[in-house]
GROMACS .gro file of C-alpha atoms in nm:
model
  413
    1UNK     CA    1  -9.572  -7.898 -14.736
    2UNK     CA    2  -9.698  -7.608 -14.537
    3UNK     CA    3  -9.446  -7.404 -14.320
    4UNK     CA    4  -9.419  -7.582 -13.998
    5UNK     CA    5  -9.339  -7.928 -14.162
    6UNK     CA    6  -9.096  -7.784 -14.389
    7UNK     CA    7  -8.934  -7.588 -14.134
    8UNK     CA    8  -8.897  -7.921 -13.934
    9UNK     CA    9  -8.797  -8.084 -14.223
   10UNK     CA   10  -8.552  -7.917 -14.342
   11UNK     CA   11  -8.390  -7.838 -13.989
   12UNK     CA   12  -8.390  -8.257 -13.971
   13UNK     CA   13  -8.209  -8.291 -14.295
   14UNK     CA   14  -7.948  -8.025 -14.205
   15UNK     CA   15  -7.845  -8.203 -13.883
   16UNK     CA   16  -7.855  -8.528 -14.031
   17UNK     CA   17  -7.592  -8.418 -14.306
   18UNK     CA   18  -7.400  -8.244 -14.050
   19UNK     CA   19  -7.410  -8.572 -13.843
   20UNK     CA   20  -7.276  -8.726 -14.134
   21UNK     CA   21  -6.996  -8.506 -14.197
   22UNK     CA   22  -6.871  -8.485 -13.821
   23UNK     CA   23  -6.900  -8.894 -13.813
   24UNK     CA   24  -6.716  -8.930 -14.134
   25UNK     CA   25  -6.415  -8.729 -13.984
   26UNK     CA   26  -6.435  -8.888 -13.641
   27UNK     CA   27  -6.430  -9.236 -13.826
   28UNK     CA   28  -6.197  -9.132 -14.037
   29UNK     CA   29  -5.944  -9.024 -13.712
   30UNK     CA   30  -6.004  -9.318 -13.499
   31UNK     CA   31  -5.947  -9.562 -13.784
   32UNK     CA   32  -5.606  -9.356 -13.888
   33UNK     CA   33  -5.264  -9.245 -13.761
   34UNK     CA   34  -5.193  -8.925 -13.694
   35UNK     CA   35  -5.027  -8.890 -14.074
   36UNK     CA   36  -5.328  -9.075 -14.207
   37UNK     CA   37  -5.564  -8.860 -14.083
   38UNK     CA   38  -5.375  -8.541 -14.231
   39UNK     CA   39  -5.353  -8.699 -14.535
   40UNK     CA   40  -5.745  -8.784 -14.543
   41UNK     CA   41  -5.809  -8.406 -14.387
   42UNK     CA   42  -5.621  -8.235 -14.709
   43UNK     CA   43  -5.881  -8.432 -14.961
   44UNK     CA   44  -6.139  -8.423 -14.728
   45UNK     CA   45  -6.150  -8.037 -14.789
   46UNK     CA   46  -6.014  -8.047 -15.160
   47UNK     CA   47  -6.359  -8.210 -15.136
   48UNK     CA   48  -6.535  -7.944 -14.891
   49UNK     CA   49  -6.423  -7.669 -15.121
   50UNK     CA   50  -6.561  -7.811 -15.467
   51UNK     CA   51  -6.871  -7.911 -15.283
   52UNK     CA   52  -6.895  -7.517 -15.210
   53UNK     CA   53  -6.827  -7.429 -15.525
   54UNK     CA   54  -7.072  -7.639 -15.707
   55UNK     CA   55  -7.373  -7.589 -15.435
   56UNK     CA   56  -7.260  -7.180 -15.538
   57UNK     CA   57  -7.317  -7.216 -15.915
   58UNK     CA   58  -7.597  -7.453 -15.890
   59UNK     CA   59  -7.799  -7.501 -15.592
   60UNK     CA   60  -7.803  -7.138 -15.480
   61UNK     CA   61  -7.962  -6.988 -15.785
   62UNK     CA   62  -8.173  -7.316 -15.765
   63UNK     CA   63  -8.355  -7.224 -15.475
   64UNK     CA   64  -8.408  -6.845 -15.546
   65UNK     CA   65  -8.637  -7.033 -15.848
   66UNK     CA   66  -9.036  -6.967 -15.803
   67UNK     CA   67  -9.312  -7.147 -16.004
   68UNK     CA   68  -9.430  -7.441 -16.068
   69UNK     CA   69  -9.318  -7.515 -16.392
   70UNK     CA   70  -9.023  -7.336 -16.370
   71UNK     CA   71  -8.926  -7.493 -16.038
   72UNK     CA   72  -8.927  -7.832 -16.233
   73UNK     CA   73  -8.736  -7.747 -16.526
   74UNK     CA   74  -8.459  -7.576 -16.333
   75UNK     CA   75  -8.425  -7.883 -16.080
   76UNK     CA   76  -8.351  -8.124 -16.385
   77UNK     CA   77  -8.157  -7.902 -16.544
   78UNK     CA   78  -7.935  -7.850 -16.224
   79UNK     CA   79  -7.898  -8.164 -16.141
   80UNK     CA   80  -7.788  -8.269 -16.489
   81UNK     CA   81  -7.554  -8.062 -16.498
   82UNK     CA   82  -7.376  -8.121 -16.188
   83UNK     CA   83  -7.380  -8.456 -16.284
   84UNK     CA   84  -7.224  -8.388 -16.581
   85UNK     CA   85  -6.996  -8.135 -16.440
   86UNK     CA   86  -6.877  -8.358 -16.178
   87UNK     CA   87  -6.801  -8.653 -16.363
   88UNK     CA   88  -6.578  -8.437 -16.604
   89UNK     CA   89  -6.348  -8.287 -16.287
   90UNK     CA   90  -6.331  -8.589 -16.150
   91UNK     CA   91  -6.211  -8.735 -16.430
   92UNK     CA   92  -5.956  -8.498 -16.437
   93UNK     CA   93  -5.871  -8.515 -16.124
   94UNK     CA   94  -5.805  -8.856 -16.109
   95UNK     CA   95  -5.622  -8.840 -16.442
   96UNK     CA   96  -5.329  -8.556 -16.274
   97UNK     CA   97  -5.322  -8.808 -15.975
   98UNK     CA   98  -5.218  -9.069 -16.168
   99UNK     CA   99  -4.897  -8.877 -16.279
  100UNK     CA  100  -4.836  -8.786 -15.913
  101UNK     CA  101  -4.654  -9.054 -15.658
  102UNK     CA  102  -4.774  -9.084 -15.284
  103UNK     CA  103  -5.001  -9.151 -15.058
  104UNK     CA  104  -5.234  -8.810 -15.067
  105UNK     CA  105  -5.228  -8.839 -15.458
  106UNK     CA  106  -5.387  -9.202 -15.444
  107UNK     CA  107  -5.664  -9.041 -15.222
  108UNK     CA  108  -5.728  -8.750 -15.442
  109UNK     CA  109  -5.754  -9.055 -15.740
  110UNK     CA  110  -5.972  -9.196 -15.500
  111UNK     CA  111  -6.216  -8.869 -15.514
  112UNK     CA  112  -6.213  -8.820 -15.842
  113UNK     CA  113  -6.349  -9.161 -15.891
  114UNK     CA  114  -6.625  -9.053 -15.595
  115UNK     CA  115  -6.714  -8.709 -15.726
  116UNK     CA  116  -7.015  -8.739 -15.906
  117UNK     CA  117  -7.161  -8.941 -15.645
  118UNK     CA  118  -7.124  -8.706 -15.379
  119UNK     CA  119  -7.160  -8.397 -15.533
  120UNK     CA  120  -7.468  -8.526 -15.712
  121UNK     CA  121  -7.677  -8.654 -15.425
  122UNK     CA  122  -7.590  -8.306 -15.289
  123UNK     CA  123  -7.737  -8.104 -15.614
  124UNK     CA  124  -8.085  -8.324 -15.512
  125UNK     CA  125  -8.084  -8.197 -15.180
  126UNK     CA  126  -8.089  -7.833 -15.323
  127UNK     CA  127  -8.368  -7.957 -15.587
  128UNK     CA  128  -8.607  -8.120 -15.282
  129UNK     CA  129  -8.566  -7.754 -15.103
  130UNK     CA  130  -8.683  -7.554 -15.452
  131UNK     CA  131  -8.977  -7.803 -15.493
  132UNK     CA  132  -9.069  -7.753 -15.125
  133UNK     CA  133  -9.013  -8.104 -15.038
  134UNK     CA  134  -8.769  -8.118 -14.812
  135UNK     CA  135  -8.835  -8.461 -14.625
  136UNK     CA  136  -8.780  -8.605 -14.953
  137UNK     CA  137  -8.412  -8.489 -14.894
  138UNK     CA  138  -8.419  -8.589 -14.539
  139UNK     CA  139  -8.510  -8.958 -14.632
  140UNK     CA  140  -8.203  -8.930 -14.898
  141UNK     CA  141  -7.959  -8.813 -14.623
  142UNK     CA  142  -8.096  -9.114 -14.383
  143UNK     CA  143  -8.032  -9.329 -14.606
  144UNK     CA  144  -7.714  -9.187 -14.685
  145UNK     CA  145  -7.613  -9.157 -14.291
  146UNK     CA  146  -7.666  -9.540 -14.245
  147UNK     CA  147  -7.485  -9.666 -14.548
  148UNK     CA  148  -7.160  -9.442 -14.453
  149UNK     CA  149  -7.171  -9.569 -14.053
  150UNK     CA  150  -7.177  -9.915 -14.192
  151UNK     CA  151  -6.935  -9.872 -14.466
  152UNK     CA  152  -6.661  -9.746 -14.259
  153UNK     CA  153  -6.787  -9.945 -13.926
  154UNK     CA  154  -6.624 -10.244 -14.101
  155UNK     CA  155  -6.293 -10.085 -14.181
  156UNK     CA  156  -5.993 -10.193 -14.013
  157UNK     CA  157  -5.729  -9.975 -13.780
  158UNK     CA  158  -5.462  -9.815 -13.957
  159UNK     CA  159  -5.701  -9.810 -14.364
  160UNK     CA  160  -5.539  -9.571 -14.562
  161UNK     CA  161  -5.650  -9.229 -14.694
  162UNK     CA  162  -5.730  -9.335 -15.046
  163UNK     CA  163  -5.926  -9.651 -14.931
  164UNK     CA  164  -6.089  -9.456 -14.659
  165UNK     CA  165  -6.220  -9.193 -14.906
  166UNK     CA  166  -6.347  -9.457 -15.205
  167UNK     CA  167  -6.549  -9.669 -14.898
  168UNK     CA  168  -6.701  -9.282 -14.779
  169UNK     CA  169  -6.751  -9.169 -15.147
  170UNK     CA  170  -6.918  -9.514 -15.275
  171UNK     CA  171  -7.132  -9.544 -14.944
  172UNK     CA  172  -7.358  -9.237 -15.118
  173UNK     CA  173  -7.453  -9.416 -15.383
  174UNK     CA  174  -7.779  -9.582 -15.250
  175UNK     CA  175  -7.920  -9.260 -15.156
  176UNK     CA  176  -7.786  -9.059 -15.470
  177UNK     CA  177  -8.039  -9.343 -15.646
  178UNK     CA  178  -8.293  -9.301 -15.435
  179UNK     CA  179  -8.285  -8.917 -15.459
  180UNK     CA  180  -8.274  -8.981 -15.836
  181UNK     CA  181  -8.621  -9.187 -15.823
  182UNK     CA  182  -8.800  -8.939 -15.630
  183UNK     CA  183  -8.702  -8.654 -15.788
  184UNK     CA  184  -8.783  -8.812 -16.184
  185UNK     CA  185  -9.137  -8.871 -16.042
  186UNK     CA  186  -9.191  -8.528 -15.907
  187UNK     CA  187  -9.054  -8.359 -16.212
  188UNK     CA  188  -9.204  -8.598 -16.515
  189UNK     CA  189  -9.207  -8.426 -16.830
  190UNK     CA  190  -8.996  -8.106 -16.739
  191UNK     CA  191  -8.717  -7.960 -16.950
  192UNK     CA  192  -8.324  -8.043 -16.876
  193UNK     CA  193  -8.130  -7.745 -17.046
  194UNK     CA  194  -7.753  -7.720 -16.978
  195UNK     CA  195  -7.707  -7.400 -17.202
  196UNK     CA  196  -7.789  -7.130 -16.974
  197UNK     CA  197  -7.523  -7.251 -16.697
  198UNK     CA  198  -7.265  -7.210 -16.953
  199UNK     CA  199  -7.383  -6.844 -17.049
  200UNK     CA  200  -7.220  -6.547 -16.898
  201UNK     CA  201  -7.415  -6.365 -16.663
  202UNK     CA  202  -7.518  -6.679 -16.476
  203UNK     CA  203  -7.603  -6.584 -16.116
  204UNK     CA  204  -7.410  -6.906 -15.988
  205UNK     CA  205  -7.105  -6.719 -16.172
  206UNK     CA  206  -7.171  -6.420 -15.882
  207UNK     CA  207  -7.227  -6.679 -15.619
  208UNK     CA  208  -6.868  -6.884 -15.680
  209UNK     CA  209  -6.698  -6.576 -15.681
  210UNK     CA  210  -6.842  -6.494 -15.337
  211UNK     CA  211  -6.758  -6.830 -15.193
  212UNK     CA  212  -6.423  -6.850 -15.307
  213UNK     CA  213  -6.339  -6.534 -15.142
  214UNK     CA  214  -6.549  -6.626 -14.839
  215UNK     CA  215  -6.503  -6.983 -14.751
  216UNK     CA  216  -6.223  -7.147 -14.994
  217UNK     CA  217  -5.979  -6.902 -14.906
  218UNK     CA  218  -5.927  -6.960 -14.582
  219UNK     CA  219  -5.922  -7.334 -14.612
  220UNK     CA  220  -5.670  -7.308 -14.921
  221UNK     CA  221  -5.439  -7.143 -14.677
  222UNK     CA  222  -5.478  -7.382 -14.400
  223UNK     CA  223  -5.351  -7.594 -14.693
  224UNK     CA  224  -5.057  -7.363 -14.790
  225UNK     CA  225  -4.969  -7.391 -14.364
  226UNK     CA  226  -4.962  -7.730 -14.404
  227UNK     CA  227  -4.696  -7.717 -14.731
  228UNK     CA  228  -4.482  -7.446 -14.641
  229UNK     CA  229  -4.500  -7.533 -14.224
  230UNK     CA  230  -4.587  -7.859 -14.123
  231UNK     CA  231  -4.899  -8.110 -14.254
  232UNK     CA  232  -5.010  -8.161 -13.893
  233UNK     CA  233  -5.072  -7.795 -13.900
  234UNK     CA  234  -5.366  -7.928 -14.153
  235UNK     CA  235  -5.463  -8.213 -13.912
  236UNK     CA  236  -5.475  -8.013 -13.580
  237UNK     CA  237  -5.693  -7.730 -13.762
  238UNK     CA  238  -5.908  -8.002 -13.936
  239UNK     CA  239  -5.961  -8.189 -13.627
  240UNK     CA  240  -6.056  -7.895 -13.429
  241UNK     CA  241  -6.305  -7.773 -13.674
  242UNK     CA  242  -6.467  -8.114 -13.719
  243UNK     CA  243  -6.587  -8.083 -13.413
  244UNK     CA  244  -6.798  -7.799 -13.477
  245UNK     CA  245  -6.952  -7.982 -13.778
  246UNK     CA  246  -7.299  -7.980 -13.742
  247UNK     CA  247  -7.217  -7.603 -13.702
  248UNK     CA  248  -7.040  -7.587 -14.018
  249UNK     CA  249  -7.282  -7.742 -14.253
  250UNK     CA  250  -7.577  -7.564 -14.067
  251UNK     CA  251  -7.405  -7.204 -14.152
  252UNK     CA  252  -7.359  -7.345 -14.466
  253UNK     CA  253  -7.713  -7.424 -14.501
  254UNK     CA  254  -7.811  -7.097 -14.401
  255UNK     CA  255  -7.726  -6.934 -14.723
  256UNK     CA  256  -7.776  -7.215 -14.917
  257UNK     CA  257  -8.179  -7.347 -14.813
  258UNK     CA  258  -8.236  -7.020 -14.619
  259UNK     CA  259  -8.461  -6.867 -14.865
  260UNK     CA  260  -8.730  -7.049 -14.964
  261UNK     CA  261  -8.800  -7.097 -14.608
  262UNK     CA  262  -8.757  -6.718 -14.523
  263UNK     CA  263  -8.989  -6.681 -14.810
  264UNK     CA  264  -9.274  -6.829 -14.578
  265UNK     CA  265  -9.242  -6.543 -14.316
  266UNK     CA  266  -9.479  -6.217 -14.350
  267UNK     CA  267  -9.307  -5.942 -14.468
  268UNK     CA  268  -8.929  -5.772 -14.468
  269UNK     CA  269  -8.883  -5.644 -14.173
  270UNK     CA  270  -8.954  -5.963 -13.972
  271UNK     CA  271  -8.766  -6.180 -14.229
  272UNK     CA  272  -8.484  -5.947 -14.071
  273UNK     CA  273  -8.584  -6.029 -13.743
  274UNK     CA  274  -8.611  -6.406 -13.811
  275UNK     CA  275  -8.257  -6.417 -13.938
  276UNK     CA  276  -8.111  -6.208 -13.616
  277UNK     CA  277  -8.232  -6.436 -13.435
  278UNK     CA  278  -8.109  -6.748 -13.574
  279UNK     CA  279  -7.815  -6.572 -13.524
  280UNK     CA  280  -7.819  -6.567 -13.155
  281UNK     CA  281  -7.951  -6.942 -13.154
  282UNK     CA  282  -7.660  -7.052 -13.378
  283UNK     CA  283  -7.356  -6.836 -13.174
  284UNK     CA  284  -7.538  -6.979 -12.834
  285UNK     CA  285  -7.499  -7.302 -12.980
  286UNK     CA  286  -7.144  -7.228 -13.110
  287UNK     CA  287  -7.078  -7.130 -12.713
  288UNK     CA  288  -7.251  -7.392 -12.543
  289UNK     CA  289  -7.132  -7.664 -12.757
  290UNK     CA  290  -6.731  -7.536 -12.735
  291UNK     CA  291  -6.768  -7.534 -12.337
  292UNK     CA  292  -6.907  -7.864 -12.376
  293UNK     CA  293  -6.614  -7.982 -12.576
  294UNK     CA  294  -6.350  -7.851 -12.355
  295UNK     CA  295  -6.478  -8.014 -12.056
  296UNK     CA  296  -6.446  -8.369 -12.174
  297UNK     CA  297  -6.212  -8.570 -12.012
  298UNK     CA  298  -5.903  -8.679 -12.267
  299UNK     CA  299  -5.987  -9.031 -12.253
  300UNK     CA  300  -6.294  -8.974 -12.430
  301UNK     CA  301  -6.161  -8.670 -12.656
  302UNK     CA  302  -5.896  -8.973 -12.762
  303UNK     CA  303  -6.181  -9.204 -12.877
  304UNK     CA  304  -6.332  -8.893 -13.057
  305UNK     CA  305  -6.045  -8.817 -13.253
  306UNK     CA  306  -5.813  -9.100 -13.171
  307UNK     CA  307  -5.389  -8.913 -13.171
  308UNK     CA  308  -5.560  -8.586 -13.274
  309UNK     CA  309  -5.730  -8.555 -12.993
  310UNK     CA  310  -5.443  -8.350 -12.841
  311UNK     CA  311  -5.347  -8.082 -13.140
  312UNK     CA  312  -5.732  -8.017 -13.158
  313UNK     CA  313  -5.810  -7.988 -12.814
  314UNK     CA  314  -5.527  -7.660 -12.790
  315UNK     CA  315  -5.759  -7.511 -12.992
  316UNK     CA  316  -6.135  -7.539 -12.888
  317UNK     CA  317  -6.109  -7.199 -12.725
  318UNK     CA  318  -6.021  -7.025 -13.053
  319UNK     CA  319  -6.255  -7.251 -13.270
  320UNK     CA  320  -6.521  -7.213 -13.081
  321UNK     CA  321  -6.499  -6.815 -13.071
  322UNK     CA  322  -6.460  -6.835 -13.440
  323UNK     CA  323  -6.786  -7.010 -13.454
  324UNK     CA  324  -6.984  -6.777 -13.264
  325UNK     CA  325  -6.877  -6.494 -13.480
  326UNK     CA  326  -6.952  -6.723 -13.759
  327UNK     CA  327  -7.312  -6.753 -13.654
  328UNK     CA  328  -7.405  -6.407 -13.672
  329UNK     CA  329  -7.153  -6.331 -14.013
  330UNK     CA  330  -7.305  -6.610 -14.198
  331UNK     CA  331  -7.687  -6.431 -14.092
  332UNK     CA  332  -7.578  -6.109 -14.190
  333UNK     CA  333  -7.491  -6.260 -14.551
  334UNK     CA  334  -7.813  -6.416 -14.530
  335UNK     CA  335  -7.980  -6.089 -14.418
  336UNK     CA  336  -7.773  -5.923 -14.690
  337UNK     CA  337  -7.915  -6.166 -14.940
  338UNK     CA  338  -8.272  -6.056 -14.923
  339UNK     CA  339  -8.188  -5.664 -14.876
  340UNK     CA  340  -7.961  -5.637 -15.193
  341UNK     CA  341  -7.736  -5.950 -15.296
  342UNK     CA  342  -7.475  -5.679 -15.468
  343UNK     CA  343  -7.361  -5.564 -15.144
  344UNK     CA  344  -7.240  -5.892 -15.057
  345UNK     CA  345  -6.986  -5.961 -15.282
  346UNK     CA  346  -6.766  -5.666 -15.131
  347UNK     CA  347  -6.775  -5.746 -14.774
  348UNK     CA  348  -6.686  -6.131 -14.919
  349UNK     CA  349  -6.371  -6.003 -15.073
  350UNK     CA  350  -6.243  -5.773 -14.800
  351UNK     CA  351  -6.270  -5.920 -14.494
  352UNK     CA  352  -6.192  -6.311 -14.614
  353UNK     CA  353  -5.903  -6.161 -14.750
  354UNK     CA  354  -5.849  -6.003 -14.384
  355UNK     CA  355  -5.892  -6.358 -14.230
  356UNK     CA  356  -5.621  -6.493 -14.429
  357UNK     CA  357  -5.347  -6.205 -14.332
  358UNK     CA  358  -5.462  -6.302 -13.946
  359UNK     CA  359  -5.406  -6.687 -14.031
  360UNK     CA  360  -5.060  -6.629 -14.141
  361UNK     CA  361  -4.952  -6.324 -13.905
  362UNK     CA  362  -5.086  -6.583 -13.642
  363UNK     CA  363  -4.914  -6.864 -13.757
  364UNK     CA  364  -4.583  -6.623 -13.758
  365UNK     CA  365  -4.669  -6.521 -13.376
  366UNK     CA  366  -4.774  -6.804 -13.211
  367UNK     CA  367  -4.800  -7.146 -13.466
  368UNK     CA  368  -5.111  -7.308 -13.489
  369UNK     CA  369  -5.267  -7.150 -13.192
  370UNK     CA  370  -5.176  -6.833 -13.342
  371UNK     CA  371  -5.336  -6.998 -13.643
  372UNK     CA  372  -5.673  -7.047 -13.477
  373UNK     CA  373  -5.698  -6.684 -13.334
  374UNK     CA  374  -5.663  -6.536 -13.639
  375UNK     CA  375  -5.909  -6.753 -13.801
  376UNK     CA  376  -6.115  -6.606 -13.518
  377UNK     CA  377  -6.064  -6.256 -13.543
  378UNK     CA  378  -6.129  -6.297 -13.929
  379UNK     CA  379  -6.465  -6.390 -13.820
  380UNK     CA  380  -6.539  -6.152 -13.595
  381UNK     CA  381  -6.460  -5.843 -13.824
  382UNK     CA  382  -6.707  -6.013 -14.101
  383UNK     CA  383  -6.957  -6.036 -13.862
  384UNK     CA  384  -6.908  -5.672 -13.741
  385UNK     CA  385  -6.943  -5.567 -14.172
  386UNK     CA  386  -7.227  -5.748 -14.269
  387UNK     CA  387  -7.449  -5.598 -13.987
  388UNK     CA  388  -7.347  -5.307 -13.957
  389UNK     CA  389  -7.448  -5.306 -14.338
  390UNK     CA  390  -7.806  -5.474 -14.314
  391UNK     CA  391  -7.855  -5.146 -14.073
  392UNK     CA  392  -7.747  -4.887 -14.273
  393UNK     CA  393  -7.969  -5.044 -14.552
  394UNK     CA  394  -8.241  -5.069 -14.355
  395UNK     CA  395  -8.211  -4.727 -14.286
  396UNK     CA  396  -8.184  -4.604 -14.663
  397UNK     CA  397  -8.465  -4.821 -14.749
  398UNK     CA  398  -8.721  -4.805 -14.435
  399UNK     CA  399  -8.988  -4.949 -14.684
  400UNK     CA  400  -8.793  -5.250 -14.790
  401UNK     CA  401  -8.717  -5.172 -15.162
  402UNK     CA  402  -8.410  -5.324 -15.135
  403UNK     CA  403  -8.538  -5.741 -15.143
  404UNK     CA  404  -8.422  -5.934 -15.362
  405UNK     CA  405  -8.568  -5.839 -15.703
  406UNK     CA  406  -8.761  -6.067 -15.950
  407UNK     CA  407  -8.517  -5.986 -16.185
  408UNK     CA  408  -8.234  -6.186 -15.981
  409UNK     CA  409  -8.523  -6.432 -15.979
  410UNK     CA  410  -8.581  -6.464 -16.329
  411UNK     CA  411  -8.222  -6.525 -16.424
  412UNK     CA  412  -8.193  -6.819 -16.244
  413UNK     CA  413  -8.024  -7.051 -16.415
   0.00000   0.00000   0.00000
């Protein structure tokens, strides 16, 4: 596709899956009670956090993949293995559930059973971007958006978490087999090797590492809050976030299909430039879409979220803060990326471990409020780090010898 349709494309398929997500969680709140919802929240982002950890070992070194051949190869390959990957840890994942009693241990049975469809369809979506077809993707996620509105459209008031997250999980499976049929035609006759992802060295290995320390370790404590405090700690957090999800998947996106499109632009220094300023688009966003949220009336918050509604509310002007700062963190990575991806890892480490002392001195202070501010101020510090980095590279390296080498390249997978 040449640059302007991809761009479109790919912007399309982005909001689309966001859609998705933010409609799954609304669905999932109006059709549940309060302790329902909770319950679906926790596995909701058991789920969120393996989905970031596979799209970090697979699809990010995916798309960093150039050449034809090559391309092909490492799409198949990927996708196998994620396939594969996914159908093992859900298997054991459904397996400890059984052994466990309750209501959130039938759910997480419920996603085990689910896994490989969801987290495969996703591993195509990262294979579309590296083969520069990215409408290909965005007739998957369609597909996928239509299927999950009817699926849980039919679902009665008061469905539990586990039967709430088989309907969600099984709803993907038309577009994980249409994904499959387009991408076998585009990649006849290329090589599937699962080898190299076991190897050490992978880059995917770097890439989890950075994710778990960036994104899973907040959300792992918002799951500790909810054990040691109160579960509807996990629900009022949960529902406030969700309704910055297009936000969250785009930022997410960022990092993850930011690349080959960057890869279009001329050279360095306006790749730079092109990432500040989807910075400022995404925070503006992030701003206008938080005052947006806070002025609507209760009434129609309640049909939003449905009991929720109330918990989350408290705690749109925190959330939405925290996603502004977001906006221009998650750019800076991205910027950091293409100067030098070793000087990532470091900021990754110190400040999310920052974000989760301000989540629980927070809680301490002020409960989930408290919470939601230090969340924030995580966030804001990260965002402060990664540019302030990007400038003093810049600096050292005026002519741009700090990109992202072929080397990094060639090691993918």
């Amino acid at each position: 596709m040449r640059a302007r349709g991809a761009v479109v494309s790919s912007v399309a398929d982005q909001g689309v899956a966001a859609l998705t997500n933010i409609l799954v969680l609304i669905a999932a709140a109006r059709l549940s009670t309060v302790a329902g919802f909770a319950r679906f929240s926790a596995v909701y982002l058991v789920f969120t956090v393996l989905l970031g950890v596979f799209g970090a070992y697979t699809g990010q070194p995916l798309v960093l993949t150039r050449g034809g051949d090559a391309a092909r190869n490492a799409c198949r390959s990927a996708v196998a293995f994620a396939l594969l990957a996914a159908a093992v840890l859900g298997a054991l994942l459904a397996g400890g559930a059984l052994l466990v009693p309750g209501d959130t241990a039938r759910a997480l049975l419920a996603l085990g059973l689910v896994l490989p469809v969801v987290l495969g369809q996703d591993a195509m979506r990262y294979a579309f971007s590296t083969l520069r077809l990215p409408h290909l993707a965005l007739a998957a996620d369609l597909l996928r958006l239509g299927c999950v509105l009817g699926a849980l459209g039919v679902q009665s008031h008061g469905a539990g978490a586990a039967r709430l997250v088989a309907v969600w999980g099984l709803s993907a499976l038309p577009a994980l087999l249409l994904s499959a049929a387009l991408l076998r035609s585009r990649t006849a006759g290329a090589r599937t090797e699962l080898r190299p992802y076991l190897r050490r060295g992978h880059l995917g290995q770097r890439f989890v590492v950075e994710f778990g320390v960036g994104n899973a370790t907040s959300q792992l404590s918002v799951l500790g809050l909810g054990t040691v405090g109160s579960p509807l700690v996990v629900g009022a957090l949960r529902g406030a976030t969700t309704l910055f999800g297009p936000l969250n998947v785009l930022f997410t996106s960022a990092t993850s299909f930011g690349p080959p499109l960057l890869a279009r632009v001329g050279d360095e220094r306006r790749r730079i430039r092109a990432t500040a300023a989807l910075a400022g688009v995404l925070a503006a966003t992030a701003a206008l879409w938080a005052t947006a949220l806070a002025l609507l009336p209760d009434k129609v918050g309640g049909q939003l979220l449905g009991d929720t509604w109330q918990s989350a509310a408290a705690l749109l002007p925190a959330t939405g803060s925290q996603y502004a700062a977001m906006a221009f963190g998650t750019c800076g990575l991205l910027a950091l990326r293409m100067l030098d991806p070793r000087t990532t890892l470091s900021i990754q480490v110190v400040f999310s471990l920052a974000a989760v002392v301000f989540l629980i001195a927070g809680y301490a202070l002020a409960g989930v409020t408290g919470a939601a501010w230090g969340l924030c101020l995580g966030s804001v510090c990260k965002a402060v780090a990664t540019w302030t980095r990007v400038a003093r590279l810049r600096r050292a390296d005026g002519a741009g010898t700090g990109s992202v080498s072929a080397s990094a390249v060639r090691s993918v997978p």
